[in-house]
Amino acid sequence: GSFRTGGYANYTQSKALKLATANRCINLISDSLASLPINPYKYNSIEGWKYIDYTSNLFNLLNVQPNNFTSSYMFKKLMVVNILTKGNAYILITRNKKGDVVKLDLLLNDFVTVVNDKGDIKYNYSVNNTTYDKTQVIHIMNFTIDGFTGISVLEYASEVLASAYQAETHAKNFFSGAM
């Protein structure tokens, strides 16, 4: 599509993060969303209402520590940054033998390929050469054209961001006398 072949080809995530306005917007959005709780709910079918399940292991994983290396704040922040800058966030779900979720890991977007295998979605992860099925990965995508992968805000707005980057570079060179 036009988003994938436009100015974004020459406009990278690292350039966007160097643009003060884009960097500040991404940080403001990701910091704000990372500070919000993600609450697992339990449904009481007898009384017909739902409530936050504070005793669930999911509550701890989503709001305290999703894995041994990452705080929930940083996990959610990186997830939102990936959605904004890459269009997708891929979260690997690790379960114990009983099927309970025991760990959540954010996969590196650049190494995930979404595959439509005869109507069944699979995720190839080239870091460890593993293919995961849709029950093992939470895929959160931004705006999408094909329904399989998201389009980043940066990709969607690449022409505007490229112009802003050029204007900022020109102003910097002008005021430093480097034309």
PDB file of C-alpha atoms in Angstrom:
ATOM      1  CA  GLY A   1       0.000   0.000   0.000  1.00  0.00           C
ATOM      2  CA  SER A   2       0.880   3.638  -0.242  1.00  0.00           C
ATOM      3  CA  PHE A   3       1.872   3.827   3.418  1.00  0.00           C
ATOM      4  CA  ARG A   4       4.564   1.207   2.985  1.00  0.00           C
ATOM      5  CA  THR A   5       6.193   2.758  -0.080  1.00  0.00           C
ATOM      6  CA  GLY A   6       5.856   6.473   0.744  1.00  0.00           C
ATOM      7  CA  GLY A   7       8.311   8.712   2.544  1.00  0.00           C
ATOM      8  CA  TYR A   8       8.550   6.203   5.376  1.00  0.00           C
ATOM      9  CA  ALA A   9      11.082   4.166   3.413  1.00  0.00           C
ATOM     10  CA  ASN A  10      13.630   6.912   4.136  1.00  0.00           C
ATOM     11  CA  TYR A  11      12.160   7.923   7.476  1.00  0.00           C
ATOM     12  CA  THR A  12      13.075   5.639  10.337  1.00  0.00           C
ATOM     13  CA  GLN A  13      11.989   5.162  13.928  1.00  0.00           C
ATOM     14  CA  SER A  14      15.320   6.516  15.173  1.00  0.00           C
ATOM     15  CA  LYS A  15      14.894   9.699  13.088  1.00  0.00           C
ATOM     16  CA  ALA A  16      11.392  10.201  14.491  1.00  0.00           C
ATOM     17  CA  LEU A  17      12.654   9.847  18.037  1.00  0.00           C
ATOM     18  CA  LYS A  18      15.284  12.527  17.305  1.00  0.00           C
ATOM     19  CA  LEU A  19      12.514  14.910  16.250  1.00  0.00           C
ATOM     20  CA  ALA A  20      11.652  16.638  19.520  1.00  0.00           C
ATOM     21  CA  THR A  21       7.914  16.860  18.887  1.00  0.00           C
ATOM     22  CA  ALA A  22       7.523  13.213  17.862  1.00  0.00           C
ATOM     23  CA  ASN A  23       9.736  12.034  20.718  1.00  0.00           C
ATOM     24  CA  ARG A  24       7.788  14.063  23.267  1.00  0.00           C
ATOM     25  CA  CYS A  25       4.430  12.841  21.942  1.00  0.00           C
ATOM     26  CA  ILE A  26       5.543   9.206  22.005  1.00  0.00           C
ATOM     27  CA  ASN A  27       6.909   9.596  25.542  1.00  0.00           C
ATOM     28  CA  LEU A  28       3.843  11.420  26.797  1.00  0.00           C
ATOM     29  CA  ILE A  29       1.439   8.823  25.389  1.00  0.00           C
ATOM     30  CA  SER A  30       3.510   5.813  26.442  1.00  0.00           C
ATOM     31  CA  ASP A  31       4.234   7.174  29.945  1.00  0.00           C
ATOM     32  CA  SER A  32       0.558   7.990  30.492  1.00  0.00           C
ATOM     33  CA  LEU A  33      -0.705   4.605  29.354  1.00  0.00           C
ATOM     34  CA  ALA A  34       2.040   2.693  31.178  1.00  0.00           C
ATOM     35  CA  SER A  35       0.949   4.210  34.480  1.00  0.00           C
ATOM     36  CA  LEU A  36      -2.615   2.904  34.100  1.00  0.00           C
ATOM     37  CA  PRO A  37      -3.587  -0.450  35.584  1.00  0.00           C
ATOM     38  CA  ILE A  38      -4.708  -3.333  33.415  1.00  0.00           C
ATOM     39  CA  ASN A  39      -7.256  -5.207  35.461  1.00  0.00           C
ATOM     40  CA  PRO A  40      -8.325  -8.804  34.890  1.00  0.00           C
ATOM     41  CA  TYR A  41     -12.018  -9.304  35.564  1.00  0.00           C
ATOM     42  CA  LYS A  42     -13.913 -12.288  36.810  1.00  0.00           C
ATOM     43  CA  TYR A  43     -17.560 -12.794  35.969  1.00  0.00           C
ATOM     44  CA  ASN A  44     -20.027 -13.955  38.598  1.00  0.00           C
ATOM     45  CA  SER A  45     -22.606 -15.813  36.499  1.00  0.00           C
ATOM     46  CA  ILE A  46     -24.995 -16.314  39.426  1.00  0.00           C
ATOM     47  CA  GLU A  47     -25.278 -12.640  40.314  1.00  0.00           C
ATOM     48  CA  GLY A  48     -24.616 -11.422  36.762  1.00  0.00           C
ATOM     49  CA  TRP A  49     -21.827  -8.949  37.449  1.00  0.00           C
ATOM     50  CA  LYS A  50     -18.071  -8.785  37.057  1.00  0.00           C
ATOM     51  CA  TYR A  51     -15.386  -7.645  39.444  1.00  0.00           C
ATOM     52  CA  ILE A  52     -11.644  -7.019  39.377  1.00  0.00           C
ATOM     53  CA  ASP A  53      -9.864 -10.214  40.354  1.00  0.00           C
ATOM     54  CA  TYR A  54      -7.030  -8.978  42.583  1.00  0.00           C
ATOM     55  CA  THR A  55      -6.141 -12.552  43.542  1.00  0.00           C
ATOM     56  CA  SER A  56      -5.476 -13.644  39.956  1.00  0.00           C
ATOM     57  CA  ASN A  57      -1.890 -14.253  38.886  1.00  0.00           C
ATOM     58  CA  LEU A  58      -2.756 -12.109  35.844  1.00  0.00           C
ATOM     59  CA  PHE A  59      -3.257  -9.100  38.113  1.00  0.00           C
ATOM     60  CA  ASN A  60       0.329  -9.464  39.350  1.00  0.00           C
ATOM     61  CA  LEU A  61       1.710 -10.060  35.843  1.00  0.00           C
ATOM     62  CA  LEU A  62      -0.116  -7.058  34.357  1.00  0.00           C
ATOM     63  CA  ASN A  63       0.435  -4.595  37.203  1.00  0.00           C
ATOM     64  CA  VAL A  64       3.556  -5.626  39.112  1.00  0.00           C
ATOM     65  CA  GLN A  65       6.014  -7.706  37.122  1.00  0.00           C
ATOM     66  CA  PRO A  66       5.246  -9.576  33.863  1.00  0.00           C
ATOM     67  CA  ASN A  67       8.577 -11.436  33.867  1.00  0.00           C
ATOM     68  CA  ASN A  68      11.841 -11.622  35.824  1.00  0.00           C
ATOM     69  CA  PHE A  69      13.447  -8.701  34.003  1.00  0.00           C
ATOM     70  CA  THR A  70      10.800  -6.042  33.432  1.00  0.00           C
ATOM     71  CA  SER A  71       8.563  -3.952  35.646  1.00  0.00           C
ATOM     72  CA  SER A  72       4.941  -3.656  34.562  1.00  0.00           C
ATOM     73  CA  TYR A  73       5.459   0.072  33.939  1.00  0.00           C
ATOM     74  CA  MET A  74       8.371  -0.476  31.547  1.00  0.00           C
ATOM     75  CA  PHE A  75       6.614  -3.437  29.908  1.00  0.00           C
ATOM     76  CA  LYS A  76       3.497  -1.362  29.162  1.00  0.00           C
ATOM     77  CA  LYS A  77       5.590   1.644  28.072  1.00  0.00           C
ATOM     78  CA  LEU A  78       7.606  -0.446  25.598  1.00  0.00           C
ATOM     79  CA  MET A  79       4.414  -2.085  24.360  1.00  0.00           C
ATOM     80  CA  VAL A  80       2.870   1.325  23.584  1.00  0.00           C
ATOM     81  CA  VAL A  81       6.108   2.634  22.038  1.00  0.00           C
ATOM     82  CA  ASN A  82       6.162  -0.430  19.752  1.00  0.00           C
ATOM     83  CA  ILE A  83       2.546   0.136  18.733  1.00  0.00           C
ATOM     84  CA  LEU A  84       3.176   3.816  17.978  1.00  0.00           C
ATOM     85  CA  THR A  85       6.532   3.417  16.228  1.00  0.00           C
ATOM     86  CA  LYS A  86       6.212  -0.042  14.650  1.00  0.00           C
ATOM     87  CA  GLY A  87       2.437  -0.548  14.420  1.00  0.00           C
ATOM     88  CA  ASN A  88       2.406  -3.760  16.447  1.00  0.00           C
ATOM     89  CA  ALA A  89       3.182  -5.196  19.853  1.00  0.00           C
ATOM     90  CA  TYR A  90       3.713  -8.934  20.226  1.00  0.00           C
ATOM     91  CA  ILE A  91       3.506 -10.449  23.702  1.00  0.00           C
ATOM     92  CA  LEU A  92       4.590 -14.047  24.234  1.00  0.00           C
ATOM     93  CA  ILE A  93       2.470 -15.897  26.798  1.00  0.00           C
ATOM     94  CA  THR A  94       4.220 -18.559  28.908  1.00  0.00           C
ATOM     95  CA  ARG A  95       1.944 -21.011  30.693  1.00  0.00           C
ATOM     96  CA  ASN A  96       2.568 -23.677  33.329  1.00  0.00           C
ATOM     97  CA  LYS A  97       1.436 -27.310  32.941  1.00  0.00           C
ATOM     98  CA  LYS A  98      -2.028 -26.420  34.298  1.00  0.00           C
ATOM     99  CA  GLY A  99      -2.413 -23.770  31.584  1.00  0.00           C
ATOM    100  CA  ASP A 100      -2.100 -20.786  33.921  1.00  0.00           C
ATOM    101  CA  VAL A 101      -0.236 -17.743  32.563  1.00  0.00           C
ATOM    102  CA  VAL A 102       3.050 -17.414  34.477  1.00  0.00           C
ATOM    103  CA  LYS A 103       5.026 -14.963  32.337  1.00  0.00           C
ATOM    104  CA  LEU A 104       4.591 -12.335  29.628  1.00  0.00           C
ATOM    105  CA  ASP A 105       7.469 -11.313  27.355  1.00  0.00           C
ATOM    106  CA  LEU A 106       7.497  -8.559  24.768  1.00  0.00           C
ATOM    107  CA  LEU A 107       8.870  -9.887  21.467  1.00  0.00           C
ATOM    108  CA  LEU A 108      11.126  -7.717  19.313  1.00  0.00           C
ATOM    109  CA  ASN A 109       8.946  -6.434  16.457  1.00  0.00           C
ATOM    110  CA  ASP A 110      11.659  -6.471  13.830  1.00  0.00           C
ATOM    111  CA  PHE A 111      12.036 -10.238  14.237  1.00  0.00           C
ATOM    112  CA  VAL A 112       8.343 -11.226  14.104  1.00  0.00           C
ATOM    113  CA  THR A 113       6.663 -12.241  10.863  1.00  0.00           C
ATOM    114  CA  VAL A 114       2.910 -12.799  10.825  1.00  0.00           C
ATOM    115  CA  VAL A 115       1.941 -15.717   8.599  1.00  0.00           C
ATOM    116  CA  ASN A 116      -1.524 -16.667   7.387  1.00  0.00           C
ATOM    117  CA  ASP A 117      -1.267 -20.467   7.235  1.00  0.00           C
ATOM    118  CA  LYS A 118      -4.510 -21.537   5.483  1.00  0.00           C
ATOM    119  CA  GLY A 119      -6.591 -19.230   7.665  1.00  0.00           C
ATOM    120  CA  ASP A 120      -4.626 -19.947  10.839  1.00  0.00           C
ATOM    121  CA  ILE A 121      -2.437 -17.096  12.104  1.00  0.00           C
ATOM    122  CA  LYS A 122       1.118 -17.997  13.111  1.00  0.00           C
ATOM    123  CA  TYR A 123       4.003 -15.860  14.356  1.00  0.00           C
ATOM    124  CA  ASN A 124       7.531 -16.683  13.193  1.00  0.00           C
ATOM    125  CA  TYR A 125      10.124 -15.312  15.618  1.00  0.00           C
ATOM    126  CA  SER A 126      13.567 -15.311  14.026  1.00  0.00           C
ATOM    127  CA  VAL A 127      15.478 -14.597  17.270  1.00  0.00           C
ATOM    128  CA  ASN A 128      14.980 -18.199  18.377  1.00  0.00           C
ATOM    129  CA  ASN A 129      13.671 -19.670  15.078  1.00  0.00           C
ATOM    130  CA  THR A 130      10.341 -20.572  16.675  1.00  0.00           C
ATOM    131  CA  THR A 131       6.827 -20.451  15.279  1.00  0.00           C
ATOM    132  CA  TYR A 132       4.066 -19.607  17.745  1.00  0.00           C
ATOM    133  CA  ASP A 133       0.345 -20.035  17.184  1.00  0.00           C
ATOM    134  CA  LYS A 134      -2.286 -17.446  18.026  1.00  0.00           C
ATOM    135  CA  THR A 135      -2.878 -18.954  21.490  1.00  0.00           C
ATOM    136  CA  GLN A 136       0.726 -18.208  22.469  1.00  0.00           C
ATOM    137  CA  VAL A 137       0.952 -14.581  21.339  1.00  0.00           C
ATOM    138  CA  ILE A 138      -1.087 -11.504  22.147  1.00  0.00           C
ATOM    139  CA  HIS A 139      -0.917  -9.326  19.048  1.00  0.00           C
ATOM    140  CA  ILE A 140      -1.946  -5.707  19.576  1.00  0.00           C
ATOM    141  CA  MET A 141      -1.951  -3.761  16.353  1.00  0.00           C
ATOM    142  CA  ASN A 142      -2.472  -0.158  15.489  1.00  0.00           C
ATOM    143  CA  PHE A 143      -4.480   0.808  12.408  1.00  0.00           C
ATOM    144  CA  THR A 144      -4.337  -2.005   9.857  1.00  0.00           C
ATOM    145  CA  ILE A 145      -4.985  -2.365   6.147  1.00  0.00           C
ATOM    146  CA  ASP A 146      -4.722  -6.143   5.837  1.00  0.00           C
ATOM    147  CA  GLY A 147      -5.984  -7.293   9.252  1.00  0.00           C
ATOM    148  CA  PHE A 148      -2.709  -9.100  10.005  1.00  0.00           C
ATOM    149  CA  THR A 149      -0.198  -6.353  10.775  1.00  0.00           C
ATOM    150  CA  GLY A 150      -0.559  -2.831  12.064  1.00  0.00           C
ATOM    151  CA  ILE A 151       0.670   0.403  10.573  1.00  0.00           C
ATOM    152  CA  SER A 152       2.604   2.672  12.883  1.00  0.00           C
ATOM    153  CA  VAL A 153       1.647   6.262  13.504  1.00  0.00           C
ATOM    154  CA  LEU A 154       5.072   7.135  12.087  1.00  0.00           C
ATOM    155  CA  GLU A 155       4.423   5.228   8.885  1.00  0.00           C
ATOM    156  CA  TYR A 156       0.979   6.754   8.560  1.00  0.00           C
ATOM    157  CA  ALA A 157       2.344  10.269   9.042  1.00  0.00           C
ATOM    158  CA  SER A 158       5.707   9.775   7.343  1.00  0.00           C
ATOM    159  CA  GLU A 159       5.422  12.666   4.893  1.00  0.00           C
ATOM    160  CA  VAL A 160       4.611  15.181   7.627  1.00  0.00           C
ATOM    161  CA  LEU A 161       7.344  13.828   9.911  1.00  0.00           C
ATOM    162  CA  ALA A 162       9.925  13.879   7.110  1.00  0.00           C
ATOM    163  CA  SER A 163       9.090  17.539   6.378  1.00  0.00           C
ATOM    164  CA  ALA A 164       9.325  18.461  10.067  1.00  0.00           C
ATOM    165  CA  TYR A 165      12.683  16.673  10.360  1.00  0.00           C
ATOM    166  CA  GLN A 166      14.045  18.540   7.328  1.00  0.00           C
ATOM    167  CA  ALA A 167      12.771  21.862   8.693  1.00  0.00           C
ATOM    168  CA  GLU A 168      14.351  21.217  12.094  1.00  0.00           C
ATOM    169  CA  THR A 169      17.661  20.231  10.455  1.00  0.00           C
ATOM    170  CA  HIS A 170      17.600  23.344   8.257  1.00  0.00           C
ATOM    171  CA  ALA A 171      16.856  25.629  11.237  1.00  0.00           C
ATOM    172  CA  LYS A 172      19.652  24.028  13.262  1.00  0.00           C
ATOM    173  CA  ASN A 173      22.133  24.490  10.402  1.00  0.00           C
ATOM    174  CA  PHE A 174      20.924  28.051   9.758  1.00  0.00           C
ATOM    175  CA  PHE A 175      21.335  29.178  13.354  1.00  0.00           C
ATOM    176  CA  SER A 176      24.674  27.422  13.748  1.00  0.00           C
ATOM    177  CA  GLY A 177      25.922  29.091  10.550  1.00  0.00           C
ATOM    178  CA  ALA A 178      26.543  25.723   8.856  1.00  0.00           C
ATOM    179  CA  MET A 179      24.057  26.147   5.963  1.00  0.00           C
TER     180      MET A 179
END
